[in-house]
Every structure is written in structure tokens, then in C-alpha cells.
Amino acid sequence: MAVDSALSSPLGPPACEKDAKALQFIEEMTRNADSVQERVLAEILSRNSQTEYLRRFKLNGATDRDTFKSKLPVITYEDLQPEIQRIANGDRSAILSAHPISEFLTSSGTSAGERKLMPTIKEELDRRQLLYSLLMPVMNLYVPGLDKGKGLYFLFVKSETRTPGGLLARPVLTSYYKSEHFKTRPYDPYNVYTSPNEAILCPDSFQSMYTQMLCGLQERQQVLRVGAVFASGLLRAIRFLQLNWQQLTQDIETGSLNQKITDPSLRECMSKTLKPNPELAEFVRQECSKDNWDGIITRIWPNTKYLDVIVTGAMAQYIPTLDYYSGGLPLACTMYASSECYFGLNLNPMSKPSEVSYTIMPNMAYFEFLPHEPNSPAGFTRESPPKLVDLVDVEVGKEYELVITTYAGLCRYRVGDILRVTGFHNSAPQFHFVRRKNVLLSIDSDKTDEAELQKAVDNASQLLREFNTSVVEYTSYADTKTIPGHYVIYWELLVKDSANSPTDEVLNKCCLAMEESLNSVYRQGRVADNSIGPLEIRVVKNGTFEELMDYAISRGASINQYKVPRCVNFTPIMELLDSRVVSKHFSPALPHWTPERRR
Ligand code: AMP
């Protein structure tokens, strides 16, 4: 469609008038980043001026940056725990936000082993929706013709609970998919999914995945892009196909739905589209029964132009596997978001994963940046407050921790993400996602830090006591060669009485004891999402960790300062460790997990 030239954008020629408006909006926001930020802060502070939180810091109605920065502390989730707990327990007074808290979003970041609860307000849905509405207009600049087909996206809802005070607590995407914004979204030829809403909204993850895959197979020629939120999710779908293609092809052949799909709304919805198609069934059967799954995505969905999955940050570990299954299709990382706030989007979504930069949209929240100096102590005190930098004042090449002030009432809240400035679009900076602080191991959305791993090793090693055995050293590794990936923990043991060394069975139990000690996001991944495989302990020969130290010193580490790395992924070190393995053990059962929080 020809677009009025008055609507053309510096980002490129828009595909349609709706896109032109979205691109114009991006231009406006990024050109006026500083004034938008000033307005956003003033809006947040004035509407929340009577909240308990802002009154505590005696802002006295001030809405300017200087007063805000001089009076309000920079905080973490732990600092807000008492307020969050009160809201969760049913206190409806204006504690953090003048607008009522509509629900809690459960972050994959944890506090004391449980998901963090992020308060949110109704209108935040509009803000999230606005950011989503900018993604396709940008993508259409780079990939033409996306209105000629569909997207095969594997999208899921997760379980939700209520807090003692009756507020819903669920992940942000579950909240979004269940919202009217998503369910009754207007038809947009550029954004048609193969998955019906009924399949996305089915709470049973097997039935949901099965029907989404079935729909994707039926419409294989129409599929122009394949995606999931994170890379791990797309690989889980490929694994699902490996395990279930026989039943799926049978359904396609006969036109009747597998009896395992019991959800009535799914059965009804599938009955409208599922028709016998022996030819398609035979094709899928032929492809899937081959030993070699190299390029399977493009074999089954030959018109796929790109994979839409996040492969930045911890997800970068999946790039080689995705390349294998897709024959090297472009990987598009479109947005950067969290439960606390949706931050921004990638204005050049077809860039290589290593070069992806996200542009923070200044209308989403008020953003500040804490200069990140990797070698300085992690904390800081009230007496020596850090100097935070505003959005437009960050410097190219420098690293910062993101600090946000949101409409929902988080004030100067440290997100925990480290970002590096790569450049600017107009006056809005663009950031490379460097890493999340304090994450040692991650397979899916789980994030395990060093203290959690230490506690898990401590708890599991209690089982070795009766064998007069202790764990003298350990390290870990996120093994993503298998789907789903799993944690591998290397243990060097001190066995004092070799006649009574721990049995295989005990060491298997140690794996489960470690899993029981890990946080609820990990356990949910194991139990409900099937996104993490059983934890493995590899016992290594005595002296292995000394060899590891010798190796590090030979490469220039200082003897005095050497510390055992608690997570490894450098190939020579992995090879050394693996060559010293004397036995391997796997968790024999699933750890305990229920949607209810432990506290
Ligand atoms: P959650 O609060 O569970 O929604 O997780 C949000 C976190 O996921 C962010 O703070 C980041 O650490 C990570 N994340 C979100 N989007 C991206 C992205 N595009 N690239 C890398 N990490 C991301």
C-alpha cells in the first residue's frame, strides 16, 4: 500500500499508515527523550504525592528531578518488602500508588526463594500494549510481506494464585494474554497467529503446546515467522515435536483430535479447523522420522523468514542450537521488558544477536542509571549516595545498572540489569544487555545466584554425613546441550572411610536435595513447565580442583587472590573437569513445587 509521503519516517518507509503513526511516535519520543522523562517524573510524583511512601520522604508536592533525587533513596526489592507484604495482606490504602493496585506480577527474580511480587495498576496494561504495538511497524521496515502469512508463536499462560488479601499474583505475560487487550485485539494482517486464543490460554501446558503445534503444522505453508518469548521456549517446542510427532501426524491424517486433549474449549475450537490431510501427515512423518533434525524448522515451515525469540543475556547460550534447527535463520530480538516495567525495543531487529541494542522508550517510566564499576563494592550507604545519571546523559561505552521509577509506585528501584550504552537514536540511548547481576546459573527463566547454590550444596551434603564424607570443593555448569537443559554440579569429595563411601543411591538423593533447596522458579521449571531437566552431580577425582587452580595460575591468575569459580563454561576447564569425572548422578524424582508461595 502506498503511504502518504508526509508520514514517512527517518527509520525507513512505513508499510502502511498505521505503521507510519507508530514510527512517528518513536521519533517523537526519542527526539524529545529528556522532556518526556521530565514530564513522566512530574506525572508520577504529582499523582502519587499523597501516597504513604512519597510523604515519608517529605517531597511536599515537589515534582522536579533535583528534589526527587536529593530526597528519595535508591532501593532494592528487599527495602520494599514491608510495603509489598502489607499490600499482599489486603491493605488497600495508598501505600505506593494513588491508583489501586490491580494485581501482583510475579517476577522470575526471587527473594528468599520465592518470586518477587511486583505491584501493578490497570493502566500499565495500556503502556505495555503501546510498546507491543510498535514492534511490527519496526519489523515491517526490515522484512516485507509479513501481511501475506502468519506467525507460529508458542505462547503460554502459567498458574496464578491469590495473596492473603485476595490480589491475583501471576506472571506478566499471563496477565497480558488473559487481558481483553490481547483476547479481543483487532485484526491486524501483519500480526496473525496460527495459535488460537483457546490454545494460548489453556492452563495445561501439554494440551496448550500440542494444539499450538498442531495448528502450526496444519498451516505450515502460511508460516512466515516462528517464535516464542525466550530461545529456551522455542527449543522446548522442537523437543515436543520430537516426542509427539507420531500422535500429531495421526491427528492430521485422520482429522480427529488426540484423546489427551480434554479441554472442551480446545476440542471445540480444533473441530472447526482439523480436517483429514493424509498428504500433510505423510510429509511431516517423513521429515520427523529422519535421524537428522538439522534445519527441521525450515524443512517443516519453508517460508519462515526469521525466528522471533530473545537470545540476548542468558539466552545467548542457545544460539548454536537454534542455528542448527533453523539452518541459520536470522534471530530477531524485538524487545526488552520485565515484570516491573516494559523498557524498550530493538530498532534494528535483524541485527546479529551480539550486536543487539535496545532503545529505552522514555514514555514508559522514569529511568536513571547507576554507573557500574565491576570492581567496586556492590553496596553503597546512605551517607555516600551514588551519583545516578539521567537517560539522555549516559555515555557511549559505559556500563550502568538500570534504576526505575514507575507509574505503579516503584521509586528509584534497582532492576538488577547491567546495560552498556552502544549509541543513540536521536537523543534516546541504545543499550546492549550485558547481564543480570548475581546470576550464576540459568536454563529457562530461572536465575540461581551463588548464595542459593552454596545453600543447596550445604543442604545436600548433610546426606553425606553418615558416610563421614564432605564436599571439599564444587563448581557448576548450565548444560544446554540437552533439551531441556539441566544444572551440572561438579563435586570433589573427601571420603574419610573408603569402606563406607556414599552409595550411588545417596548421591542421587543429593541431587534431589539440591533441587529441593533451589528457588521456586527453578522448581516450577522442573515440575510444571518441564523446561529444566534433572540436576546432575558429577563427582571428580581428588585433586581436580587443585589442577583447576594450577591451570588458572598458569594463565595469569594470582595465587593469593585465586577463588574457585562457582560456575564454569570455558571449554578447556570443562574438558579438564570432565576428564576427571569418576561418577555421574541424576535427580531421581521431581522436587516439591506448588503454585502457592511458601511464605
Ligand atoms: P521478569 O521480571 O521475570 O519478567 O524478568 C525480567 C528480566 O528478564 C529482565 O530484568 C532481564 O534481566 C531479562 N530480560 C528481559 N528481556 C530481555 C532481553 N531482551 N534480553 C536479555 N534479557 C532480558
XYZ file of C-alpha atoms and ligand atoms in Angstrom:
622
model
C 0.000 0.000 0.000
C 1.360 3.452 -0.848
C 1.836 5.626 2.165
C 1.455 9.381 2.195
C 4.994 10.759 1.938
C 4.226 13.245 4.725
C 4.077 10.223 7.002
C 7.452 8.770 6.005
C 9.895 8.140 8.837
C 13.663 8.558 9.300
C 13.624 4.920 10.387
C 12.541 3.918 6.887
C 9.453 3.806 4.672
C 6.486 2.513 6.688
C 4.475 -0.411 5.345
C 1.089 1.193 5.993
C -0.455 4.231 7.618
C -0.812 2.558 10.957
C 2.913 1.779 10.905
C 3.675 5.357 9.914
C 1.950 6.586 13.056
C 3.852 4.143 15.234
C 7.193 5.125 13.703
C 6.320 8.778 14.124
C 5.597 8.133 17.771
C 9.024 6.507 18.201
C 10.621 9.513 16.540
C 8.758 11.957 18.765
C 9.626 10.105 21.959
C 13.284 9.620 21.109
C 13.778 13.190 19.834
C 12.311 14.638 22.991
C 13.642 11.999 25.370
C 14.667 14.448 28.086
C 11.461 16.481 28.144
C 9.373 13.289 28.018
C 11.336 11.996 31.008
C 10.785 15.237 32.893
C 7.063 15.056 32.182
C 6.842 11.371 33.163
C 8.539 12.032 36.507
C 6.321 15.036 37.221
C 3.224 12.985 36.370
C 4.248 10.110 38.616
C 5.188 12.369 41.518
C 2.126 14.572 41.347
C -0.412 11.784 41.095
C 1.333 9.850 43.892
C 2.113 12.857 46.096
C -0.258 11.703 48.826
C 1.000 8.133 48.971
C 2.481 6.942 52.206
C 5.801 6.288 50.501
C 6.329 9.730 48.995
C 5.052 11.504 52.126
C 7.636 9.620 54.154
C 10.406 11.361 52.227
C 8.833 14.783 52.581
C 8.702 15.684 48.928
C 5.958 18.153 49.905
C 4.448 18.101 46.465
C 7.709 18.758 44.588
C 7.828 17.105 41.174
C 11.230 18.225 39.897
C 14.221 15.993 39.388
C 16.574 17.742 41.816
C 14.263 17.479 44.810
C 13.368 13.912 43.843
C 17.000 12.891 43.605
C 18.010 14.602 46.818
C 15.212 13.167 48.939
C 14.436 9.679 47.681
C 16.760 6.755 48.313
C 17.780 4.244 45.684
C 16.279 0.941 46.780
C 16.083 -2.781 46.102
C 13.154 -5.165 46.386
C 14.174 -6.106 49.918
C 13.752 -2.472 51.041
C 10.150 -2.560 49.834
C 9.272 -5.918 51.377
C 7.238 -4.493 54.300
C 5.088 -2.358 51.981
C 4.617 -5.207 49.479
C 3.647 -7.554 52.285
C 1.028 -5.111 53.559
C -0.475 -4.742 50.092
C -0.448 -8.529 49.676
C -2.212 -8.879 53.026
C -5.042 -6.647 51.888
C -4.099 -3.100 52.929
C -5.818 -1.032 50.230
C -4.597 2.377 51.380
C -2.399 4.411 49.033
C 0.929 2.962 50.118
C 2.974 3.111 46.908
C 0.465 4.238 44.324
C -2.537 6.565 44.336
C -4.182 4.228 41.826
C -5.412 0.920 43.239
C -3.023 -1.995 42.870
C -4.853 -4.248 40.388
C -2.689 -7.344 40.819
C 0.822 -8.547 41.537
C 3.114 -9.607 38.736
C 5.351 -12.462 39.808
C 8.872 -11.872 38.616
C 11.302 -14.628 37.712
C 13.678 -12.806 40.030
C 13.332 -14.232 43.530
C 13.627 -13.030 47.078
C 14.158 -15.600 49.823
C 13.443 -18.391 47.354
C 10.060 -17.051 46.156
C 9.182 -14.971 43.105
C 9.262 -11.241 43.749
C 5.789 -9.661 43.797
C 5.578 -6.550 41.659
C 2.566 -4.343 42.273
C 0.913 -3.066 39.138
C -2.014 -0.831 38.221
C -4.612 -1.235 35.470
C -3.310 1.441 33.140
C 0.094 -0.248 32.925
C -1.594 -2.709 30.548
C -2.107 0.182 28.122
C 1.544 1.105 28.390
C 2.615 -2.482 27.683
C 0.167 -2.656 24.797
C 1.605 0.545 23.380
C 5.105 -0.930 23.359
C 3.844 -4.125 21.697
C 2.125 -2.026 19.030
C 5.492 -0.578 17.984
C 7.169 -3.924 17.292
C 5.613 -4.916 13.967
C 5.914 -1.444 12.401
C 9.658 -1.648 13.052
C 9.893 -5.254 11.841
C 7.991 -4.377 8.660
C 10.791 -1.965 7.768
C 13.187 -4.880 7.505
C 11.055 -7.838 6.449
C 8.495 -7.077 3.743
C 5.361 -9.102 3.146
C 4.605 -10.221 6.681
C 0.954 -9.481 5.989
C 0.915 -12.350 3.481
C 1.124 -15.063 6.125
C 1.129 -15.903 9.808
C 3.331 -16.173 12.859
C 3.756 -19.516 14.618
C 4.328 -18.390 18.198
C 4.435 -20.733 21.161
C 2.816 -18.681 23.917
C 1.676 -19.956 27.300
C -0.130 -18.925 30.439
C 1.126 -20.082 33.819
C -0.643 -20.779 37.075
C -1.889 -17.919 39.182
C -2.581 -17.620 42.900
C -4.136 -15.077 45.222
C -2.336 -13.279 48.007
C -3.805 -13.491 51.545
C -5.534 -10.155 50.844
C -7.131 -11.529 47.665
C -4.999 -9.921 44.938
C -4.094 -12.044 41.931
C -0.416 -12.952 41.603
C 0.730 -14.179 38.181
C 3.446 -13.626 35.587
C 3.185 -10.502 33.451
C 2.633 -12.441 30.219
C -0.155 -14.495 31.782
C -1.755 -11.233 32.830
C -1.361 -9.855 29.304
C -2.656 -12.922 27.423
C -5.694 -13.066 29.704
C -6.451 -9.372 29.252
C -9.056 -8.019 26.859
C -6.193 -6.137 25.183
C -4.908 -9.456 23.914
C -8.042 -11.590 23.709
C -10.076 -9.083 21.722
C -7.237 -7.482 19.809
C -8.403 -6.066 16.483
C -7.459 -7.971 13.354
C -4.104 -6.849 12.033
C -2.923 -8.526 8.819
C 0.684 -8.064 9.933
C 0.155 -9.839 13.204
C -1.889 -13.007 12.684
C -1.002 -16.045 14.762
C -1.538 -19.692 13.872
C -2.310 -20.409 17.550
C -5.928 -19.720 18.502
C -6.509 -17.838 21.770
C -8.058 -21.009 23.245
C -4.737 -22.835 22.818
C -2.650 -19.998 24.250
C -4.992 -19.623 27.210
C -5.219 -23.323 28.082
C -3.639 -23.711 31.537
C -2.489 -27.289 30.847
C 0.949 -26.906 29.263
C 0.794 -30.228 27.345
C -2.604 -29.540 25.803
C -1.619 -25.965 25.026
C 1.633 -26.961 23.312
C 0.008 -29.868 21.482
C -2.711 -27.782 19.876
C -0.360 -24.896 19.094
C 1.970 -27.331 17.336
C -0.912 -28.995 15.518
C -2.157 -25.640 14.214
C 1.376 -24.711 13.182
C 1.753 -27.954 11.231
C -1.607 -27.586 9.524
C -0.693 -24.126 8.306
C 2.936 -24.865 7.529
C 2.935 -23.050 4.205
C 1.461 -19.873 5.684
C 4.011 -19.562 8.487
C 6.396 -16.656 7.853
C 7.972 -16.378 11.314
C 8.403 -18.764 14.191
C 8.841 -17.626 17.739
C 8.475 -17.844 21.480
C 9.325 -15.333 24.166
C 12.710 -16.797 25.004
C 15.002 -19.084 23.000
C 14.563 -21.842 25.586
C 10.812 -21.850 24.898
C 11.244 -22.386 21.171
C 13.672 -25.244 21.765
C 11.166 -26.798 24.135
C 8.651 -26.730 21.273
C 11.137 -28.507 18.963
C 11.709 -31.118 21.656
C 7.947 -31.501 21.988
C 7.711 -32.177 18.271
C 10.455 -34.794 18.589
C 8.492 -36.567 21.300
C 4.989 -36.205 19.873
C 5.146 -36.140 16.075
C 3.607 -39.607 15.787
C 0.388 -38.602 17.563
C 0.330 -35.242 15.793
C 0.631 -36.813 12.352
C -2.070 -39.294 13.232
C -4.421 -36.436 14.107
C -3.601 -34.726 10.817
C -4.101 -37.936 8.892
C -7.474 -38.773 10.413
C -8.754 -35.290 11.179
C -9.625 -36.330 14.732
C -8.073 -34.825 17.822
C -5.943 -36.877 20.257
C -7.960 -38.003 23.300
C -5.330 -36.469 25.581
C -6.763 -33.099 24.619
C -9.636 -32.939 27.057
C -10.165 -29.184 27.446
C -13.674 -28.628 25.952
C -12.901 -25.188 24.525
C -9.843 -26.610 22.765
C -11.781 -29.558 21.355
C -14.475 -27.266 20.066
C -12.037 -24.819 18.558
C -9.965 -27.564 16.886
C -13.042 -29.290 15.498
C -13.521 -26.259 13.259
C -10.114 -26.476 11.583
C -8.890 -30.053 11.887
C -9.655 -31.939 8.663
C -8.094 -35.189 7.389
C -4.981 -34.379 5.372
C -3.064 -37.607 4.657
C -0.622 -35.869 2.347
C 0.490 -33.402 5.009
C 0.622 -36.178 7.610
C 2.923 -38.192 5.369
C 5.183 -35.216 4.755
C 5.552 -34.429 8.485
C 6.079 -38.115 9.262
C 8.859 -38.357 6.692
C 10.672 -35.288 7.973
C 10.338 -36.116 11.650
C 11.340 -39.742 11.354
C 14.718 -38.809 9.896
C 17.593 -39.141 12.357
C 18.950 -35.807 11.299
C 16.967 -32.809 12.535
C 19.385 -30.278 11.099
C 17.300 -27.413 9.658
C 13.996 -29.018 10.720
C 12.329 -25.626 11.184
C 12.866 -24.581 7.591
C 12.018 -28.043 6.302
C 8.632 -28.034 8.008
C 7.955 -24.319 7.723
C 9.756 -23.487 4.462
C 8.595 -19.872 4.258
C 9.998 -18.834 7.638
C 11.928 -15.602 7.282
C 13.218 -15.283 10.826
C 12.935 -16.634 14.357
C 11.424 -14.224 16.843
C 12.987 -15.086 20.205
C 15.117 -13.324 22.777
C 18.672 -14.606 22.527
C 20.386 -11.803 24.419
C 21.606 -12.132 28.009
C 21.425 -15.612 29.487
C 19.622 -16.876 26.354
C 22.731 -16.414 24.197
C 23.744 -19.952 25.189
C 21.016 -21.288 22.868
C 22.148 -19.560 19.674
C 24.145 -22.539 18.279
C 21.233 -24.949 18.864
C 18.744 -22.585 17.244
C 21.113 -22.170 14.290
C 21.248 -25.934 13.976
C 17.485 -26.446 13.925
C 16.794 -23.458 11.693
C 19.695 -23.729 9.269
C 20.924 -20.329 10.433
C 17.761 -18.222 10.034
C 18.058 -14.648 11.338
C 17.266 -14.337 15.044
C 15.226 -11.275 15.925
C 15.266 -9.914 19.474
C 12.484 -7.385 19.462
C 12.030 -6.075 22.982
C 13.424 -5.649 26.460
C 10.927 -5.835 29.300
C 10.308 -7.023 32.837
C 7.529 -7.501 35.353
C 8.399 -4.157 36.903
C 8.163 -2.250 33.643
C 8.435 -2.697 29.874
C 11.570 -0.810 28.924
C 12.027 -0.591 25.190
C 12.545 -2.135 21.793
C 15.164 -3.029 19.229
C 15.000 -0.563 16.344
C 17.167 -2.822 14.197
C 15.642 -6.239 14.923
C 17.516 -8.123 12.206
C 20.907 -7.256 13.661
C 23.175 -10.098 14.799
C 22.455 -11.211 18.385
C 25.862 -9.996 19.572
C 25.075 -6.537 18.197
C 21.535 -6.175 19.515
C 20.793 -2.887 21.227
C 17.545 -1.885 22.858
C 16.260 1.671 22.759
C 14.565 2.565 26.017
C 11.289 4.357 25.379
C 11.184 7.455 27.568
C 7.402 7.354 27.999
C 7.399 4.002 29.823
C 8.785 5.154 33.202
C 11.407 7.481 34.617
C 14.829 5.954 34.077
C 18.102 6.543 35.906
C 21.428 4.846 35.538
C 23.825 3.835 38.260
C 27.367 3.748 36.876
C 28.511 0.176 37.173
C 32.043 -0.333 38.249
C 32.664 -4.045 38.242
C 35.474 -3.840 40.793
C 33.878 -1.550 43.340
C 31.969 -2.961 46.341
C 28.425 -3.962 45.426
C 26.655 -1.873 48.052
C 26.638 1.767 48.950
C 25.454 3.631 52.007
C 23.012 6.459 52.654
C 25.997 8.582 53.684
C 27.682 8.201 50.315
C 24.812 8.105 47.845
C 25.697 7.097 44.308
C 25.577 9.594 41.501
C 22.827 8.468 39.161
C 22.743 9.630 35.567
C 19.633 10.583 33.578
C 18.558 8.760 30.420
C 19.941 11.293 27.958
C 23.197 11.764 29.883
C 24.596 8.241 29.744
C 27.896 7.881 27.904
C 28.623 5.575 24.996
C 30.792 2.616 26.033
C 29.970 2.840 29.748
C 28.065 0.288 31.785
C 25.182 1.119 34.100
C 22.685 -0.585 36.323
C 19.104 0.314 35.439
C 17.056 2.160 38.103
C 13.360 2.865 37.501
C 10.528 4.949 38.867
C 7.202 3.609 37.636
C 3.597 4.749 37.441
C 2.714 1.785 39.670
C 4.771 3.223 42.509
C 8.294 1.799 42.412
C 10.618 4.708 43.178
C 14.298 4.626 42.275
C 14.144 0.847 42.173
C 17.222 -1.124 41.120
C 16.203 -3.640 38.466
C 19.477 -5.557 38.674
C 20.266 -5.468 34.942
C 23.630 -4.221 33.716
C 23.482 -2.404 30.383
C 26.176 -0.914 28.143
C 25.497 2.146 26.004
C 26.166 1.466 22.333
C 24.851 4.678 20.763
C 21.826 6.900 20.433
C 18.717 7.099 18.322
C 18.002 10.831 18.323
C 18.517 11.703 21.988
C 17.479 8.287 23.362
C 20.336 5.963 24.244
C 20.572 2.403 22.986
C 21.783 -0.350 25.256
C 23.411 -3.707 24.916
C 22.096 -6.062 27.604
C 25.266 -7.138 29.419
C 23.916 -9.391 32.133
C 21.732 -9.599 35.163
C 23.622 -9.120 38.424
C 24.296 -12.111 40.647
C 23.089 -14.813 38.293
C 25.277 -17.877 38.271
C 23.096 -20.456 36.546
C 20.095 -20.129 34.248
C 18.399 -22.596 31.897
C 14.998 -21.035 31.275
C 13.685 -18.092 33.279
C 15.269 -19.489 36.475
C 18.075 -17.453 37.976
C 20.267 -19.098 40.603
C 22.791 -16.993 42.455
C 25.951 -18.018 44.273
C 24.350 -17.966 47.736
C 21.493 -20.203 46.590
C 23.901 -22.688 45.053
C 26.017 -22.691 48.220
C 22.944 -23.333 50.353
C 21.841 -26.166 48.066
C 25.281 -27.802 48.271
C 25.284 -27.377 52.072
C 21.843 -28.955 52.408
C 22.607 -31.855 50.088
C 25.929 -32.601 51.737
C 24.127 -33.247 55.026
C 23.198 -36.598 53.481
C 26.888 -37.476 53.284
C 27.500 -37.023 56.993
C 26.683 -40.574 57.967
C 29.305 -41.674 55.449
C 31.885 -39.439 57.078
C 32.187 -37.663 53.758
C 32.193 -33.974 52.883
C 32.184 -31.827 49.761
C 35.552 -30.114 49.687
C 35.060 -28.124 46.509
C 32.390 -27.610 43.905
C 31.570 -25.712 40.789
C 28.656 -25.717 38.358
C 27.703 -25.533 34.716
C 24.443 -24.921 32.823
C 24.342 -27.807 30.336
C 22.186 -26.745 27.401
C 23.304 -29.453 25.009
C 20.301 -31.495 26.073
C 16.708 -30.203 25.732
C 15.612 -29.241 28.269
C 18.942 -28.146 29.682
C 19.983 -29.011 33.223
C 22.295 -27.948 36.019
C 25.538 -29.901 36.386
C 27.363 -29.627 39.706
C 30.936 -30.915 39.969
C 31.786 -32.220 43.426
C 35.146 -33.164 44.839
C 34.561 -35.332 47.895
C 36.638 -36.083 50.937
C 35.790 -39.678 51.863
C 37.324 -40.400 55.253
C 36.441 -44.089 55.352
C 36.652 -45.665 51.917
C 34.979 -48.842 53.211
C 31.883 -46.734 53.880
C 31.773 -44.310 50.977
C 28.410 -42.858 49.870
C 26.439 -45.140 47.591
C 25.042 -44.294 44.192
C 21.604 -44.036 45.698
C 22.738 -41.499 48.272
C 24.428 -39.368 45.652
C 21.242 -39.460 43.542
C 19.374 -38.272 46.603
C 21.886 -35.457 46.976
C 20.824 -34.260 43.505
C 17.201 -34.126 44.633
C 18.155 -32.464 47.928
C 19.903 -29.732 45.935
C 16.822 -29.252 43.776
C 14.581 -29.028 46.850
C 16.812 -26.197 48.121
C 16.713 -24.162 44.917
C 14.236 -21.318 44.410
C 10.625 -21.721 43.320
C 11.219 -20.565 39.730
C 13.729 -23.408 39.315
C 11.326 -25.928 40.858
C 8.430 -24.679 38.740
C 10.620 -25.134 35.647
C 11.267 -28.731 36.731
C 7.724 -29.633 37.771
C 5.157 -27.580 35.868
C 6.905 -26.267 32.779
C 9.218 -29.192 32.072
C 11.741 -26.583 30.993
C 14.620 -27.825 33.153
C 15.939 -31.401 33.245
C 17.027 -33.369 36.360
C 20.010 -31.909 38.196
C 23.245 -33.841 37.765
C 26.164 -34.252 40.163
C 29.487 -35.274 38.631
C 31.945 -36.495 41.242
C 35.521 -35.696 40.232
C 38.816 -37.290 41.322
C 40.634 -35.934 44.352
C 42.972 -33.131 43.419
C 40.901 -31.936 40.439
C 40.217 -28.503 41.939
C 43.910 -28.064 42.664
C 44.568 -28.757 38.999
C 41.935 -26.168 38.170
C 43.813 -23.629 40.280
C 47.133 -24.570 38.635
C 45.524 -24.026 35.268
C 44.170 -20.587 36.280
C 47.572 -19.586 37.679
C 49.313 -20.733 34.513
C 47.023 -18.322 32.699
C 47.989 -15.426 34.930
C 45.689 -15.608 37.996
C 47.247 -14.506 41.284
C 47.825 -17.330 43.791
C 46.810 -15.110 46.698
C 43.581 -13.990 45.134
C 42.538 -17.207 43.437
C 38.980 -18.284 44.208
C 37.290 -21.384 42.889
C 34.856 -20.226 40.187
C 31.381 -21.358 41.255
C 30.266 -21.597 37.654
C 32.343 -22.556 34.633
C 31.810 -22.509 30.888
C 35.297 -22.098 29.411
C 35.930 -25.138 27.188
C 39.448 -26.089 28.439
C 38.198 -26.010 32.026
C 35.162 -28.084 31.144
C 37.399 -30.578 29.395
C 39.666 -30.795 32.405
C 36.748 -31.328 34.768
C 35.033 -33.876 32.529
C 38.226 -35.874 32.105
C 38.404 -36.288 35.890
C 34.808 -37.461 36.440
C 34.556 -40.709 38.402
C 30.773 -40.978 38.629
C 27.606 -39.219 37.439
C 24.326 -38.973 39.325
C 20.905 -37.586 38.453
C 17.973 -36.436 40.491
C 15.654 -39.454 40.714
C 12.399 -37.503 41.208
C 10.771 -34.119 40.864
C 11.287 -31.621 43.675
C 8.324 -30.225 45.536
C 6.506 -27.325 43.887
C 3.029 -25.848 44.124
C 1.773 -22.509 42.842
C 1.279 -21.363 46.446
C 4.089 -19.360 47.959
C 5.962 -20.752 50.937
C 5.552 -17.549 52.861
P 10.813 -10.933 34.703
O 10.779 -9.930 35.785
O 10.680 -12.328 35.167
O 9.855 -10.575 33.644
O 12.262 -10.873 34.044
C 12.743 -9.668 33.527
C 14.217 -9.800 33.268
O 14.449 -10.658 32.142
C 14.878 -8.510 32.910
O 15.133 -7.691 34.041
C 16.127 -9.025 32.231
O 17.081 -9.438 33.186
C 15.605 -10.231 31.461
N 15.255 -9.815 30.086
C 14.081 -9.333 29.644
N 14.151 -9.020 28.335
C 15.413 -9.302 27.953
C 16.129 -9.185 26.726
N 15.559 -8.734 25.625
N 17.432 -9.576 26.717
C 18.022 -10.049 27.831
N 17.407 -10.183 28.998
C 16.127 -9.807 29.072
